[in-house]
PDB file of C-alpha atoms in Angstrom:
ATOM      1  CA  MET V   1     -79.190  21.004 -52.080  1.00  0.00           C
ATOM      2  CA  THR V   2     -75.589  19.843 -51.324  1.00  0.00           C
ATOM      3  CA  SER V   3     -74.155  16.735 -49.745  1.00  0.00           C
ATOM      4  CA  GLU V   4     -70.695  15.979 -48.435  1.00  0.00           C
ATOM      5  CA  LEU V   5     -68.343  13.190 -49.963  1.00  0.00           C
ATOM      6  CA  LYS V   6     -65.728  12.523 -47.360  1.00  0.00           C
ATOM      7  CA  THR V   7     -62.476  10.921 -48.306  1.00  0.00           C
ATOM      8  CA  ASP V   8     -59.273  10.365 -46.367  1.00  0.00           C
ATOM      9  CA  GLN V   9     -57.532  13.248 -48.350  1.00  0.00           C
ATOM     10  CA  LYS V  10     -60.394  15.595 -48.762  1.00  0.00           C
ATOM     11  CA  THR V  11     -63.960  16.433 -48.081  1.00  0.00           C
ATOM     12  CA  TYR V  12     -66.127  17.368 -51.195  1.00  0.00           C
ATOM     13  CA  THR V  13     -69.359  19.463 -51.271  1.00  0.00           C
ATOM     14  CA  LEU V  14     -71.446  18.140 -54.166  1.00  0.00           C
ATOM     15  CA  GLU V  15     -74.546  19.436 -55.741  1.00  0.00           C
ATOM     16  CA  SER V  16     -77.360  16.978 -55.224  1.00  0.00           C
ATOM     17  CA  ASP V  17     -81.244  16.730 -55.212  1.00  0.00           C
ATOM     18  CA  LYS V  18     -83.957  14.785 -53.244  1.00  0.00           C
ATOM     19  CA  TYR V  19     -84.528  12.795 -56.331  1.00  0.00           C
ATOM     20  CA  VAL V  20     -81.068  11.379 -56.579  1.00  0.00           C
ATOM     21  CA  CYS V  21     -78.821   9.404 -54.272  1.00  0.00           C
ATOM     22  CA  ASN V  22     -77.521  12.187 -52.027  1.00  0.00           C
ATOM     23  CA  LYS V  23     -75.797  10.084 -49.292  1.00  0.00           C
ATOM     24  CA  PHE V  24     -72.406   8.773 -50.482  1.00  0.00           C
ATOM     25  CA  GLY V  25     -71.559   6.010 -48.086  1.00  0.00           C
ATOM     26  CA  LEU V  26     -70.929   3.553 -50.912  1.00  0.00           C
ATOM     27  CA  ALA V  27     -68.615   6.017 -52.664  1.00  0.00           C
ATOM     28  CA  GLU V  28     -66.790   6.748 -49.365  1.00  0.00           C
ATOM     29  CA  PHE V  29     -66.386   2.907 -48.800  1.00  0.00           C
ATOM     30  CA  PHE V  30     -64.949   2.749 -52.303  1.00  0.00           C
ATOM     31  CA  ALA V  31     -62.532   5.401 -51.903  1.00  0.00           C
ATOM     32  CA  LYS V  32     -61.403   4.099 -48.503  1.00  0.00           C
ATOM     33  CA  ASN V  33     -60.520   0.627 -49.938  1.00  0.00           C
ATOM     34  CA  TYR V  34     -59.387   1.640 -53.390  1.00  0.00           C
ATOM     35  CA  LYS V  35     -55.839   0.789 -52.604  1.00  0.00           C
ATOM     36  CA  GLU V  36     -56.851  -2.851 -51.952  1.00  0.00           C
ATOM     37  CA  LEU V  37     -57.904  -3.388 -55.562  1.00  0.00           C
ATOM     38  CA  PRO V  38     -55.693  -4.342 -58.419  1.00  0.00           C
ATOM     39  CA  LEU V  39     -56.209  -1.007 -60.056  1.00  0.00           C
ATOM     40  CA  LYS V  40     -53.640   1.621 -61.476  1.00  0.00           C
ATOM     41  CA  LYS V  41     -53.882   5.315 -61.715  1.00  0.00           C
ATOM     42  CA  LYS V  42     -54.575   7.158 -64.953  1.00  0.00           C
ATOM     43  CA  LEU V  43     -57.221   4.766 -66.042  1.00  0.00           C
ATOM     44  CA  GLU V  44     -60.089   5.308 -68.741  1.00  0.00           C
ATOM     45  CA  ILE V  45     -63.134   4.621 -66.721  1.00  0.00           C
ATOM     46  CA  LEU V  46     -66.795   4.189 -67.439  1.00  0.00           C
ATOM     47  CA  ASP V  47     -69.003   4.879 -64.372  1.00  0.00           C
ATOM     48  CA  VAL V  48     -72.627   3.223 -65.046  1.00  0.00           C
ATOM     49  CA  GLY V  49     -75.233   4.808 -62.956  1.00  0.00           C
ATOM     50  CA  CYS V  50     -72.894   7.659 -61.948  1.00  0.00           C
ATOM     51  CA  GLY V  51     -75.498   9.646 -60.086  1.00  0.00           C
ATOM     52  CA  VAL V  52     -74.146  13.162 -59.235  1.00  0.00           C
ATOM     53  CA  PHE V  53     -70.552  11.873 -59.783  1.00  0.00           C
ATOM     54  CA  PRO V  54     -68.999  11.156 -56.376  1.00  0.00           C
ATOM     55  CA  LEU V  55     -66.890   8.171 -57.715  1.00  0.00           C
ATOM     56  CA  GLY V  56     -65.825  10.175 -60.709  1.00  0.00           C
ATOM     57  CA  ILE V  57     -64.793  13.245 -58.504  1.00  0.00           C
ATOM     58  CA  PHE V  58     -62.611  10.922 -56.489  1.00  0.00           C
ATOM     59  CA  LEU V  59     -61.142   9.036 -59.324  1.00  0.00           C
ATOM     60  CA  CYS V  60     -60.315  12.069 -61.483  1.00  0.00           C
ATOM     61  CA  GLU V  61     -58.884  14.174 -58.697  1.00  0.00           C
ATOM     62  CA  GLN V  62     -57.187  11.724 -56.470  1.00  0.00           C
ATOM     63  CA  GLU V  63     -56.279   8.833 -58.944  1.00  0.00           C
ATOM     64  CA  ASP V  64     -55.632  10.880 -61.958  1.00  0.00           C
ATOM     65  CA  CYS V  65     -58.163   9.030 -63.982  1.00  0.00           C
ATOM     66  CA  ASN V  66     -60.357   9.927 -66.876  1.00  0.00           C
ATOM     67  CA  VAL V  67     -63.994   9.236 -66.154  1.00  0.00           C
ATOM     68  CA  THR V  68     -67.109   9.070 -68.455  1.00  0.00           C
ATOM     69  CA  GLY V  69     -70.296   8.775 -66.324  1.00  0.00           C
ATOM     70  CA  ILE V  70     -73.657   7.814 -67.450  1.00  0.00           C
ATOM     71  CA  ASP V  71     -77.090   7.862 -65.843  1.00  0.00           C
ATOM     72  CA  ILE V  72     -80.756   7.552 -66.707  1.00  0.00           C
ATOM     73  CA  ASN V  73     -81.819  10.363 -64.386  1.00  0.00           C
ATOM     74  CA  LYS V  74     -81.386  13.817 -65.871  1.00  0.00           C
ATOM     75  CA  ILE V  75     -81.525  15.461 -62.633  1.00  0.00           C
ATOM     76  CA  ALA V  76     -78.503  13.556 -61.458  1.00  0.00           C
ATOM     77  CA  ILE V  77     -76.601  14.416 -64.634  1.00  0.00           C
ATOM     78  CA  ASP V  78     -77.190  18.065 -64.115  1.00  0.00           C
ATOM     79  CA  CYS V  79     -75.916  17.800 -60.710  1.00  0.00           C
ATOM     80  CA  ALA V  80     -72.859  15.799 -62.017  1.00  0.00           C
ATOM     81  CA  CYS V  81     -72.052  18.471 -64.595  1.00  0.00           C
ATOM     82  CA  LYS V  82     -72.241  21.239 -61.999  1.00  0.00           C
ATOM     83  CA  ASN V  83     -69.828  19.156 -59.606  1.00  0.00           C
ATOM     84  CA  ILE V  84     -67.418  18.529 -62.683  1.00  0.00           C
ATOM     85  CA  GLU V  85     -67.280  22.232 -63.223  1.00  0.00           C
ATOM     86  CA  LYS V  86     -66.969  23.228 -59.617  1.00  0.00           C
ATOM     87  CA  TYR V  87     -63.785  20.960 -59.078  1.00  0.00           C
ATOM     88  CA  HIS V  88     -62.392  22.070 -62.582  1.00  0.00           C
ATOM     89  CA  LEU V  89     -62.395  18.582 -63.977  1.00  0.00           C
ATOM     90  CA  GLU V  90     -63.765  19.283 -67.388  1.00  0.00           C
ATOM     91  CA  ASN V  91     -60.699  17.966 -69.045  1.00  0.00           C
ATOM     92  CA  LYS V  92     -60.906  14.550 -67.382  1.00  0.00           C
ATOM     93  CA  ALA V  93     -64.562  13.994 -66.798  1.00  0.00           C
ATOM     94  CA  ASN V  94     -67.748  13.764 -68.757  1.00  0.00           C
ATOM     95  CA  ALA V  95     -71.379  13.058 -67.706  1.00  0.00           C
ATOM     96  CA  ILE V  96     -73.929  11.841 -70.102  1.00  0.00           C
ATOM     97  CA  TRP V  97     -77.893  11.435 -69.722  1.00  0.00           C
ATOM     98  CA  PHE V  98     -78.696   8.160 -71.414  1.00  0.00           C
ATOM     99  CA  ASP V  99     -80.342   4.925 -70.782  1.00  0.00           C
ATOM    100  CA  PHE V 100     -77.437   2.523 -70.672  1.00  0.00           C
ATOM    101  CA  SER V 101     -79.499  -0.202 -72.218  1.00  0.00           C
ATOM    102  CA  VAL V 102     -79.786   1.998 -75.365  1.00  0.00           C
ATOM    103  CA  PHE V 103     -76.170   3.268 -75.132  1.00  0.00           C
ATOM    104  CA  THR V 104     -74.775  -0.257 -75.301  1.00  0.00           C
ATOM    105  CA  LYS V 105     -76.459  -0.896 -78.623  1.00  0.00           C
ATOM    106  CA  ASN V 106     -74.954   2.161 -80.434  1.00  0.00           C
ATOM    107  CA  TYR V 107     -71.631   2.660 -78.673  1.00  0.00           C
ATOM    108  CA  GLU V 108     -68.579   3.064 -81.012  1.00  0.00           C
ATOM    109  CA  GLY V 109     -65.517   4.652 -79.197  1.00  0.00           C
ATOM    110  CA  LYS V 110     -62.621   4.072 -76.787  1.00  0.00           C
ATOM    111  CA  GLN V 111     -62.244   0.870 -74.990  1.00  0.00           C
ATOM    112  CA  PHE V 112     -62.161   1.250 -71.111  1.00  0.00           C
ATOM    113  CA  ASP V 113     -59.542   0.112 -68.514  1.00  0.00           C
ATOM    114  CA  LEU V 114     -62.397  -0.091 -65.909  1.00  0.00           C
ATOM    115  CA  ILE V 115     -66.142  -0.203 -65.691  1.00  0.00           C
ATOM    116  CA  ILE V 116     -67.517   0.679 -62.250  1.00  0.00           C
ATOM    117  CA  SER V 117     -71.019   0.626 -60.954  1.00  0.00           C
ATOM    118  CA  ASN V 118     -73.293   0.364 -57.901  1.00  0.00           C
ATOM    119  CA  PRO V 119     -75.804  -1.650 -59.775  1.00  0.00           C
ATOM    120  CA  PRO V 120     -79.293  -2.262 -58.416  1.00  0.00           C
ATOM    121  CA  ILE V 121     -79.531  -6.039 -57.579  1.00  0.00           C
ATOM    122  CA  ASP V 122     -83.045  -7.220 -57.973  1.00  0.00           C
ATOM    123  CA  THR V 123     -83.861 -10.824 -57.979  1.00  0.00           C
ATOM    124  CA  LYS V 124     -87.413 -10.757 -56.669  1.00  0.00           C
ATOM    125  CA  ILE V 125     -89.409  -7.820 -58.408  1.00  0.00           C
ATOM    126  CA  SER V 126     -90.790  -8.693 -61.823  1.00  0.00           C
ATOM    127  CA  ALA V 127     -90.025  -6.480 -64.885  1.00  0.00           C
ATOM    128  CA  GLN V 128     -93.853  -5.909 -65.147  1.00  0.00           C
ATOM    129  CA  GLU V 129     -94.185  -4.458 -61.722  1.00  0.00           C
ATOM    130  CA  ILE V 130     -91.130  -2.125 -62.444  1.00  0.00           C
ATOM    131  CA  ALA V 131     -92.615  -1.005 -65.753  1.00  0.00           C
ATOM    132  CA  LYS V 132     -95.784   0.590 -63.913  1.00  0.00           C
ATOM    133  CA  PHE V 133     -93.342   3.602 -63.102  1.00  0.00           C
ATOM    134  CA  SER V 134     -90.853   3.488 -66.137  1.00  0.00           C
ATOM    135  CA  ASN V 135     -92.716   6.040 -68.433  1.00  0.00           C
ATOM    136  CA  GLU V 136     -93.055   8.534 -65.838  1.00  0.00           C
ATOM    137  CA  SER V 137     -90.555  11.463 -65.789  1.00  0.00           C
ATOM    138  CA  PHE V 138     -88.341  11.450 -62.482  1.00  0.00           C
ATOM    139  CA  ASP V 139     -89.494  15.053 -61.458  1.00  0.00           C
ATOM    140  CA  LYS V 140     -93.122  13.678 -61.265  1.00  0.00           C
ATOM    141  CA  LEU V 141     -92.572  10.740 -59.174  1.00  0.00           C
ATOM    142  CA  ASN V 142     -93.009  10.913 -55.505  1.00  0.00           C
ATOM    143  CA  ASP V 143     -90.091   9.570 -53.295  1.00  0.00           C
ATOM    144  CA  GLU V 144     -91.414   6.259 -52.747  1.00  0.00           C
ATOM    145  CA  LYS V 145     -91.905   5.537 -56.441  1.00  0.00           C
ATOM    146  CA  TYR V 146     -88.709   7.009 -57.512  1.00  0.00           C
ATOM    147  CA  SER V 147     -86.744   4.941 -55.076  1.00  0.00           C
ATOM    148  CA  PHE V 148     -88.632   1.713 -56.240  1.00  0.00           C
ATOM    149  CA  LEU V 149     -87.799   2.410 -59.897  1.00  0.00           C
ATOM    150  CA  THR V 150     -84.211   3.439 -59.486  1.00  0.00           C
ATOM    151  CA  ASN V 151     -83.392   0.537 -57.162  1.00  0.00           C
ATOM    152  CA  SER V 152     -85.192  -2.171 -59.226  1.00  0.00           C
ATOM    153  CA  TYR V 153     -84.031  -1.435 -62.679  1.00  0.00           C
ATOM    154  CA  HIS V 154     -85.086  -3.717 -65.525  1.00  0.00           C
ATOM    155  CA  SER V 155     -85.059  -2.855 -69.214  1.00  0.00           C
ATOM    156  CA  LYS V 156     -88.364  -3.681 -71.147  1.00  0.00           C
ATOM    157  CA  ILE V 157     -86.872  -6.902 -72.288  1.00  0.00           C
ATOM    158  CA  GLY V 158     -86.184  -7.983 -68.582  1.00  0.00           C
ATOM    159  CA  LYS V 159     -82.305  -7.552 -68.559  1.00  0.00           C
ATOM    160  CA  ASP V 160     -81.108  -5.895 -65.314  1.00  0.00           C
ATOM    161  CA  LEU V 161     -78.098  -3.340 -65.130  1.00  0.00           C
ATOM    162  CA  CYS V 162     -75.595  -6.079 -64.402  1.00  0.00           C
ATOM    163  CA  ASP V 163     -76.541  -7.870 -67.720  1.00  0.00           C
ATOM    164  CA  TYR V 164     -75.748  -4.693 -69.647  1.00  0.00           C
ATOM    165  CA  ILE V 165     -72.476  -4.074 -67.788  1.00  0.00           C
ATOM    166  CA  PHE V 166     -71.052  -7.454 -68.453  1.00  0.00           C
ATOM    167  CA  GLU V 167     -72.427  -7.678 -71.973  1.00  0.00           C
ATOM    168  CA  PHE V 168     -70.963  -4.163 -72.930  1.00  0.00           C
ATOM    169  CA  ALA V 169     -67.659  -5.177 -71.140  1.00  0.00           C
ATOM    170  CA  GLU V 170     -67.227  -8.151 -73.509  1.00  0.00           C
ATOM    171  CA  LYS V 171     -66.710  -5.788 -76.451  1.00  0.00           C
ATOM    172  CA  ASN V 172     -65.539  -2.567 -74.886  1.00  0.00           C
ATOM    173  CA  LEU V 173     -63.162  -3.546 -72.127  1.00  0.00           C
ATOM    174  CA  ALA V 174     -59.461  -3.240 -72.758  1.00  0.00           C
ATOM    175  CA  LYS V 175     -57.587  -6.381 -72.714  1.00  0.00           C
ATOM    176  CA  ASP V 176     -56.512  -6.299 -69.101  1.00  0.00           C
ATOM    177  CA  GLY V 177     -59.557  -4.387 -68.110  1.00  0.00           C
ATOM    178  CA  LYS V 178     -61.575  -4.897 -64.961  1.00  0.00           C
ATOM    179  CA  ILE V 179     -65.073  -4.557 -63.653  1.00  0.00           C
ATOM    180  CA  VAL V 180     -65.566  -3.300 -60.087  1.00  0.00           C
ATOM    181  CA  LEU V 181     -68.975  -3.615 -58.645  1.00  0.00           C
ATOM    182  CA  VAL V 182     -69.989  -1.888 -55.140  1.00  0.00           C
ATOM    183  CA  PHE V 183     -73.054  -3.098 -53.475  1.00  0.00           C
ATOM    184  CA  CYS V 184     -75.017  -3.706 -50.371  1.00  0.00           C
ATOM    185  CA  MET V 185     -75.999  -7.227 -49.496  1.00  0.00           C
ATOM    186  CA  PHE V 186     -79.472  -6.729 -48.283  1.00  0.00           C
ATOM    187  CA  ASP V 187     -80.237 -10.471 -49.133  1.00  0.00           C
ATOM    188  CA  SER V 188     -77.984 -13.388 -48.488  1.00  0.00           C
ATOM    189  CA  ASP V 189     -78.064 -14.464 -52.103  1.00  0.00           C
ATOM    190  CA  ASP V 190     -76.994 -11.053 -53.664  1.00  0.00           C
ATOM    191  CA  ASN V 191     -73.332 -12.066 -53.773  1.00  0.00           C
ATOM    192  CA  ASP V 192     -74.046 -15.403 -55.491  1.00  0.00           C
ATOM    193  CA  TYR V 193     -76.324 -13.646 -57.992  1.00  0.00           C
ATOM    194  CA  ILE V 194     -73.564 -11.227 -58.893  1.00  0.00           C
ATOM    195  CA  LEU V 195     -70.934 -14.160 -59.215  1.00  0.00           C
ATOM    196  CA  GLN V 196     -73.257 -16.152 -61.379  1.00  0.00           C
ATOM    197  CA  LYS V 197     -73.874 -13.196 -63.552  1.00  0.00           C
ATOM    198  CA  ALA V 198     -70.222 -12.621 -64.023  1.00  0.00           C
ATOM    199  CA  LYS V 199     -69.532 -16.284 -64.837  1.00  0.00           C
ATOM    200  CA  GLN V 200     -72.331 -16.124 -67.501  1.00  0.00           C
ATOM    201  CA  PHE V 201     -70.372 -13.432 -69.214  1.00  0.00           C
ATOM    202  CA  ASN V 202     -66.945 -15.155 -68.886  1.00  0.00           C
ATOM    203  CA  PHE V 203     -65.751 -12.949 -66.019  1.00  0.00           C
ATOM    204  CA  GLN V 204     -64.491 -14.109 -62.589  1.00  0.00           C
ATOM    205  CA  ASP V 205     -63.998 -12.418 -59.241  1.00  0.00           C
ATOM    206  CA  GLU V 206     -60.370 -11.542 -58.617  1.00  0.00           C
ATOM    207  CA  VAL V 207     -60.446  -9.469 -55.415  1.00  0.00           C
ATOM    208  CA  SER V 208     -63.217  -8.702 -52.976  1.00  0.00           C
ATOM    209  CA  VAL V 209     -63.281  -6.180 -49.986  1.00  0.00           C
ATOM    210  CA  ASP V 210     -65.964  -6.620 -47.316  1.00  0.00           C
ATOM    211  CA  GLY V 211     -67.179  -4.148 -44.774  1.00  0.00           C
ATOM    212  CA  TYR V 212     -70.238  -2.496 -43.136  1.00  0.00           C
ATOM    213  CA  ILE V 213     -71.741   0.903 -43.548  1.00  0.00           C
ATOM    214  CA  SER V 214     -74.830   2.361 -41.790  1.00  0.00           C
ATOM    215  CA  GLY V 215     -78.199   2.875 -43.436  1.00  0.00           C
ATOM    216  CA  LYS V 216     -77.767   6.636 -42.530  1.00  0.00           C
ATOM    217  CA  ASP V 217     -74.728   6.707 -44.947  1.00  0.00           C
ATOM    218  CA  ILE V 218     -76.720   5.500 -47.897  1.00  0.00           C
ATOM    219  CA  GLY V 219     -79.962   7.465 -46.913  1.00  0.00           C
ATOM    220  CA  ILE V 220     -82.252   4.574 -46.141  1.00  0.00           C
ATOM    221  CA  GLN V 221     -84.244   6.140 -43.169  1.00  0.00           C
ATOM    222  CA  SER V 222     -85.794   2.780 -42.019  1.00  0.00           C
ATOM    223  CA  LEU V 223     -82.345   1.252 -41.697  1.00  0.00           C
ATOM    224  CA  TYR V 224     -80.502   4.226 -40.042  1.00  0.00           C
ATOM    225  CA  GLU V 225     -79.495   2.087 -36.862  1.00  0.00           C
ATOM    226  CA  THR V 226     -78.464  -0.885 -39.173  1.00  0.00           C
ATOM    227  CA  GLN V 227     -74.953  -1.841 -40.186  1.00  0.00           C
ATOM    228  CA  ILE V 228     -75.307  -3.268 -43.774  1.00  0.00           C
ATOM    229  CA  HIS V 229     -72.790  -5.715 -45.128  1.00  0.00           C
ATOM    230  CA  THR V 230     -71.150  -3.990 -48.053  1.00  0.00           C
ATOM    231  CA  LYS V 231     -68.893  -5.432 -50.831  1.00  0.00           C
ATOM    232  CA  ILE V 232     -66.504  -4.485 -53.475  1.00  0.00           C
ATOM    233  CA  THR V 233     -65.617  -6.991 -56.080  1.00  0.00           C
ATOM    234  CA  CYS V 234     -63.197  -6.718 -58.887  1.00  0.00           C
ATOM    235  CA  PHE V 235     -63.768  -8.961 -61.955  1.00  0.00           C
ATOM    236  CA  LYS V 236     -61.359  -9.910 -64.679  1.00  0.00           C
ATOM    237  CA  ARG V 237     -61.881 -12.000 -67.654  1.00  0.00           C
ATOM    238  CA  LEU V 238     -61.783 -15.893 -67.400  1.00  0.00           C
TER     239      LEU V 238
END
């Protein structure tokens, strides 16, 4: 299947799948507001949880960046590789199938100017509950279980994706590098959770952009008629 990524300059038709995020409202929100962030062109970028690579396609082609994407879902990475090839971005983009919690332990390589992610924000579901599905391959999970797992990520030791992103950034972010998180605020305390997590790792919010996108634009059928408070926050070191 394919899905459209709509930006002001261009509409992309991206390879996607029912077992991956195939509605790109958050990526479109980011692209629309990119100029509001203190970011330059030609950045070395790590996209954590890159999915089928909508952010990477936008950043490589329109902002002349180099993007490495990483995702735990092989189906998403297979689609991402096809999208990179389709738009002839092989010299600027790379998509890796890997669990980021493992990747962070063994990484030795270039520093990044920007780490970007749309992380699952989970403050209520236990790691034990998530672990029920964590050993099943994605192609064997039904839609409900798959959505639960990928939107409630914890590693086996209880860290969530935000922990790993900030922890990785401490060592592998360039001196003046930034972290940008794009997320929907389904709960009123989501923003405070992100800010507290950043402070824990000696980062502070520098610029934020607020807006609303529809549930339809991110593929949540039960929220199709709902406008969801959405936020982009750019972090710098304390």
